mmCIF file of C-alpha atoms in Angstrom:
data_model
loop_
_atom_site.group_PDB
_atom_site.id
_atom_site.type_symbol
_atom_site.label_atom_id
_atom_site.label_comp_id
_atom_site.label_asym_id
_atom_site.label_seq_id
_atom_site.Cartn_x
_atom_site.Cartn_y
_atom_site.Cartn_z
ATOM 1 C CA LEU A 1205 261.073 279.296 137.083
ATOM 2 C CA GLN A 1206 261.692 282.564 138.911
ATOM 3 C CA ARG A 1207 265.417 282.411 138.112
ATOM 4 C CA MET A 1208 264.634 281.788 134.427
ATOM 5 C CA LEU A 1209 262.188 284.711 134.345
ATOM 6 C CA SER A 1210 264.725 286.987 136.006
ATOM 7 C CA ILE A 1211 267.400 286.033 133.466
ATOM 8 C CA ALA A 1212 264.912 286.508 130.610
ATOM 9 C CA VAL A 1213 264.303 290.081 131.773
ATOM 10 C CA GLU A 1214 268.025 290.828 132.020
ATOM 11 C CA VAL A 1215 269.264 289.389 128.693
ATOM 12 C CA ASP A 1216 267.509 292.080 126.660
ATOM 13 C CA LYS A 1217 269.123 295.452 125.991
ATOM 14 C CA SER A 1218 266.030 296.995 127.508
ATOM 15 C CA PRO A 1219 264.852 295.156 130.653
ATOM 16 C CA ASN A 1220 261.873 297.515 130.673
ATOM 17 C CA CYS A 1221 260.707 296.218 127.267
ATOM 18 C CA SER A 1222 261.443 292.563 127.992
ATOM 19 C CA SER A 1223 259.601 292.715 131.327
ATOM 20 C CA CYS A 1224 256.558 294.166 129.529
ATOM 21 C CA LYS A 1225 256.607 291.376 126.936
ATOM 22 C CA ILE A 1226 257.046 288.626 129.529
ATOM 23 C CA ALA A 1227 254.334 290.115 131.755
ATOM 24 C CA ASP A 1228 251.904 290.163 128.810
ATOM 25 C CA VAL A 1229 252.509 286.440 128.274
ATOM 26 C CA ILE A 1230 252.312 285.443 131.955
ATOM 27 C CA PHE A 1231 249.361 287.624 132.946
ATOM 28 C CA PRO A 1232 246.538 285.370 131.568
ATOM 29 C CA PHE A 1233 247.990 282.480 133.589
ATOM 30 C CA ILE A 1234 247.928 284.560 136.782
ATOM 31 C CA LEU A 1235 244.253 285.283 136.204
ATOM 32 C CA ASN A 1236 243.666 281.523 136.132
ATOM 33 C CA ILE A 1237 245.508 280.658 139.361
ATOM 34 C CA PRO A 1238 242.684 279.291 141.521
ATOM 35 C CA LEU A 1239 243.893 280.060 145.056
ATOM 36 C CA ARG A 1240 245.028 283.303 146.649
ATOM 37 C CA SER A 1241 247.842 281.464 148.435
ATOM 38 C CA GLN A 1242 249.133 280.263 145.058
ATOM 39 C CA ARG A 1243 248.896 283.749 143.503
ATOM 40 C CA GLU A 1244 250.751 285.250 146.450
ATOM 41 C CA ALA A 1245 253.403 282.522 146.413
ATOM 42 C CA PHE A 1246 254.096 283.183 142.739
ATOM 43 C CA LEU A 1247 254.270 286.983 143.138
ATOM 44 C CA ASN A 1248 256.204 286.953 146.431
ATOM 45 C CA THR A 1249 258.932 284.662 145.093
ATOM 46 C CA MET A 1250 259.640 286.702 141.953
ATOM 47 C CA GLU A 1251 263.329 287.532 141.711
ATOM 48 C CA SER A 1252 262.811 290.324 139.201
ATOM 49 C CA GLN A 1253 261.355 293.388 140.930
ATOM 50 C CA LEU A 1254 260.741 294.956 137.533
ATOM 51 C CA LEU A 1255 258.730 291.977 136.260
ATOM 52 C CA ARG A 1256 256.723 291.869 139.484
ATOM 53 C CA CYS A 1257 255.885 295.560 139.003
ATOM 54 C CA LYS A 1258 254.694 294.946 135.463
ATOM 55 C CA LEU A 1259 252.522 291.972 136.449
ATOM 56 C CA LEU A 1260 250.915 293.811 139.356
ATOM 57 C CA GLU A 1261 250.386 296.835 137.129
ATOM 58 C CA LEU A 1262 248.513 294.626 134.630
ATOM 59 C CA LEU A 1263 246.499 293.082 137.450
ATOM 60 C CA PHE A 1264 245.332 296.479 138.691
ATOM 61 C CA GLN A 1265 244.710 297.833 135.195
ATOM 62 C CA HIS A 1266 242.545 294.761 134.630
ATOM 63 C CA SER A 1267 240.534 295.509 137.779
ATOM 64 C CA CYS A 1268 240.002 299.225 137.063
ATOM 65 C CA ASP A 1269 236.644 300.382 135.731
ATOM 66 C CA VAL A 1270 238.489 303.063 133.771
ATOM 67 C CA PRO A 1271 242.115 302.060 132.966
ATOM 68 C CA THR A 1272 244.683 304.850 132.965
ATOM 69 C CA THR A 1273 247.385 305.665 130.425
ATOM 70 C CA LEU A 1274 249.801 306.945 133.094
ATOM 71 C CA PRO A 1275 253.222 305.258 133.059
ATOM 72 C CA LEU A 1276 254.033 303.064 136.031
ATOM 73 C CA SER A 1277 254.677 305.617 138.763
ATOM 74 C CA LEU A 1278 253.613 306.684 142.235
ATOM 75 C CA ALA A 1279 250.782 308.684 140.675
ATOM 76 C CA LYS A 1280 249.553 305.540 138.900
ATOM 77 C CA ILE A 1281 249.641 303.549 142.144
ATOM 78 C CA LEU A 1282 247.537 306.297 143.741
ATOM 79 C CA TYR A 1283 245.154 306.032 140.798
ATOM 80 C CA PHE A 1284 244.790 302.309 141.507
ATOM 81 C CA LEU A 1285 243.837 303.181 145.088
ATOM 82 C CA SER A 1286 240.777 305.022 143.813
ATOM 83 C CA HIS A 1287 239.733 302.861 140.875
ATOM 84 C CA SER A 1288 240.556 299.214 141.569
ATOM 85 C CA SER A 1289 238.012 296.663 142.661
ATOM 86 C CA MET A 1290 239.791 293.334 142.784
ATOM 87 C CA LEU A 1291 237.633 290.516 141.469
ATOM 88 C CA LEU A 1292 239.506 287.661 139.865
ATOM 89 C CA GLN A 1293 237.989 284.637 138.152
ATOM 90 C CA TYR A 1294 238.143 282.417 141.247
ATOM 91 C CA GLN A 1295 237.106 284.989 143.852
ATOM 92 C CA ASP A 1296 233.340 284.608 143.395
ATOM 93 C CA ASP A 1297 232.985 282.419 146.508
ATOM 94 C CA THR A 1298 235.419 284.525 148.543
ATOM 95 C CA ALA A 1299 234.097 286.828 151.264
ATOM 96 C CA THR A 1300 234.010 290.459 150.134
ATOM 97 C CA TRP A 1301 236.403 291.653 152.840
ATOM 98 C CA GLN A 1302 238.939 288.991 151.755
ATOM 99 C CA ARG A 1303 238.879 290.320 148.180
ATOM 100 C CA TRP A 1304 239.651 293.798 149.517
ATOM 101 C CA ASP A 1305 242.329 292.309 151.757
ATOM 102 C CA GLU A 1306 243.996 290.691 148.745
ATOM 103 C CA MET A 1307 243.826 293.948 146.809
ATOM 104 C CA LEU A 1308 245.507 295.861 149.655
ATOM 105 C CA GLN A 1309 248.172 293.162 149.880
ATOM 106 C CA TYR A 1310 248.986 293.537 146.175
ATOM 107 C CA LEU A 1311 248.948 297.342 146.362
ATOM 108 C CA SER A 1312 251.568 297.225 149.121
ATOM 109 C CA LEU A 1313 253.610 294.713 147.133
ATOM 110 C CA LEU A 1314 253.420 296.912 144.031
ATOM 111 C CA LEU A 1315 254.504 299.955 146.005
ATOM 112 C CA MET A 1316 257.475 298.141 147.577
ATOM 113 C CA SER A 1317 258.548 296.632 144.254
ATOM 114 C CA TYR A 1318 258.260 299.977 142.486
ATOM 115 C CA GLN A 1319 260.325 301.656 145.191
ATOM 116 C CA ASN A 1320 263.040 299.050 144.561
ATOM 117 C CA VAL A 1321 262.893 299.637 140.806
ATOM 118 C CA ARG A 1322 262.893 303.389 141.245
ATOM 119 C CA GLN A 1323 265.524 303.824 143.943
ATOM 120 C CA PRO A 1324 266.218 300.757 146.057
ATOM 121 C CA ALA A 1325 267.248 301.350 149.654
ATOM 122 C CA ALA A 1326 269.100 298.033 149.746
ATOM 123 C CA CYS A 1327 271.864 299.453 147.538
ATOM 124 C CA CYS A 1328 272.778 302.063 150.107
ATOM 125 C CA LEU A 1329 272.700 299.613 153.008
ATOM 126 C CA PHE A 1330 274.398 296.619 151.390
ATOM 127 C CA PRO A 1331 276.304 297.765 148.285
ATOM 128 C CA THR A 1332 278.436 294.596 148.165
ATOM 129 C CA LEU A 1333 275.396 292.298 148.265
ATOM 130 C CA PHE A 1334 273.394 294.220 145.650
ATOM 131 C CA PRO A 1335 276.001 295.632 143.248
ATOM 132 C CA LEU A 1336 273.553 295.893 140.330
ATOM 133 C CA ALA A 1337 270.342 296.606 142.201
ATOM 134 C CA GLU A 1338 269.938 300.165 140.920
ATOM 135 C CA HIS A 1339 268.782 301.375 137.488
ATOM 136 C CA LEU A 1340 266.765 298.184 136.935
ATOM 137 C CA ARG A 1341 265.216 299.602 133.769
ATOM 138 C CA SER A 1342 268.658 299.820 132.113
ATOM 139 C CA SER A 1343 270.647 296.955 130.571
ATOM 140 C CA LEU A 1344 273.335 295.301 132.701
ATOM 141 C CA ASN A 1345 276.134 297.000 130.740
ATOM 142 C CA ASP A 1346 274.554 300.452 131.062
ATOM 143 C CA ARG A 1347 273.742 299.744 134.686
ATOM 144 C CA MET A 1348 277.405 299.117 135.502
ATOM 145 C CA ASP A 1349 278.376 302.443 133.928
ATOM 146 C CA LEU A 1350 275.598 304.336 135.725
ATOM 147 C CA ILE A 1351 276.595 302.845 139.082
ATOM 148 C CA ILE A 1352 280.277 303.637 138.512
ATOM 149 C CA GLN A 1353 279.285 307.221 137.657
ATOM 150 C CA LYS A 1354 277.097 307.243 140.807
ATOM 151 C CA ALA A 1355 274.219 308.495 138.673
ATOM 152 C CA LYS A 1356 270.917 308.778 140.475
ATOM 153 C CA PRO A 1357 267.920 306.941 138.959
ATOM 154 C CA LYS A 1358 265.778 309.356 136.965
ATOM 155 C CA LEU A 1359 262.432 310.234 138.493
ATOM 156 C CA GLN A 1360 259.340 310.663 136.357
ATOM 157 C CA ASP A 1361 257.065 313.674 136.602
ATOM 158 C CA SER A 1362 254.298 311.371 137.804
ATOM 159 C CA ASP A 1363 256.475 310.297 140.746
ATOM 160 C CA ASP A 1364 256.129 313.786 142.192
ATOM 161 C CA ILE A 1365 253.230 313.328 144.595
ATOM 162 C CA SER A 1366 252.478 315.136 147.836
ATOM 163 C CA HIS A 1367 251.385 314.004 151.298
ATOM 164 C CA VAL A 1368 248.056 315.683 150.567
ATOM 165 C CA ASP A 1369 247.615 313.527 147.425
ATOM 166 C CA ILE A 1370 248.288 310.407 149.480
ATOM 167 C CA GLN A 1371 245.942 311.429 152.278
ATOM 168 C CA LEU A 1372 243.084 312.206 149.892
ATOM 169 C CA LYS A 1373 243.434 308.903 148.017
ATOM 170 C CA ILE A 1374 243.638 306.885 151.240
ATOM 171 C CA GLU A 1375 240.525 308.628 152.564
ATOM 172 C CA ASP A 1376 238.754 307.952 149.276
ATOM 173 C CA LEU A 1377 239.711 304.264 149.495
ATOM 174 C CA ILE A 1378 238.476 304.022 153.100
ATOM 175 C CA SER A 1379 235.198 305.663 152.076
ATOM 176 C CA ARG A 1380 234.706 303.120 149.257
ATOM 177 C CA MET A 1381 235.469 300.262 151.608
ATOM 178 C CA GLN A 1382 233.051 301.572 154.238
ATOM 179 C CA GLN A 1383 230.246 301.589 151.679
ATOM 180 C CA VAL A 1384 230.900 297.940 150.858
ATOM 181 C CA LEU A 1385 232.113 296.466 154.152
ATOM 182 C CA GLY A 1386 230.585 298.731 156.777
ATOM 183 C CA GLN A 1387 232.451 299.254 160.037
ATOM 184 C CA PRO A 1388 234.456 298.246 161.921
ATOM 185 C CA PHE A 1389 236.853 296.767 159.363
ATOM 186 C CA PRO A 1390 238.289 293.288 160.001
ATOM 187 C CA LEU A 1391 241.671 293.484 161.759
ATOM 188 C CA GLN A 1392 243.560 292.276 158.652
ATOM 189 C CA ILE A 1393 242.105 295.158 156.611
ATOM 190 C CA THR A 1394 242.983 297.731 159.294
ATOM 191 C CA GLU A 1395 246.560 296.456 159.505
ATOM 192 C CA LYS A 1396 247.017 296.541 155.725
ATOM 193 C CA LEU A 1397 245.617 300.070 155.497
ATOM 194 C CA CYS A 1398 248.134 301.200 158.137
ATOM 195 C CA MET A 1399 250.987 299.481 156.290
ATOM 196 C CA LEU A 1400 249.913 300.999 152.969
ATOM 197 C CA ARG A 1401 249.613 304.476 154.440
#
């Protein structure tokens, strides 16, 4: 399935558009996956970083009280930090801290996937293993040309965030969590906050 989804993203002239369309179709099914372990297995095994980004973006938009119109970017991920409250259909019987733990897990996964879409480090370290791992929003033909030209992936304005922005959003998230969970946080939450930071 993951191989088929990855190919489906790549066959279009615009992987960005095809990943959006596929994510729109798959998203209702993700909402109906009953177990966290199953949701994580599906998302963690995705071969297409771009499709994973789109699905996680939809998941967080769905969990925001006030959805944002920002394009997928670092600024949007910071927005999710402040406005998401993960509650999926099958989480009603789940302990509150475990819902937050799942949200932090998906935020980290979104951030890592977006970094790979935006400017993957793997290309620099293993260029022979990942010859087409850059410019994931471009078609395969255009991607080849861009890599040959050694063109850098274009950054969006909303990718320009500061350390202060990050610190403020993390502090805001911790404050929200303290109101709900109290202190001290469970060890899993503390570890995920450190990883996210």
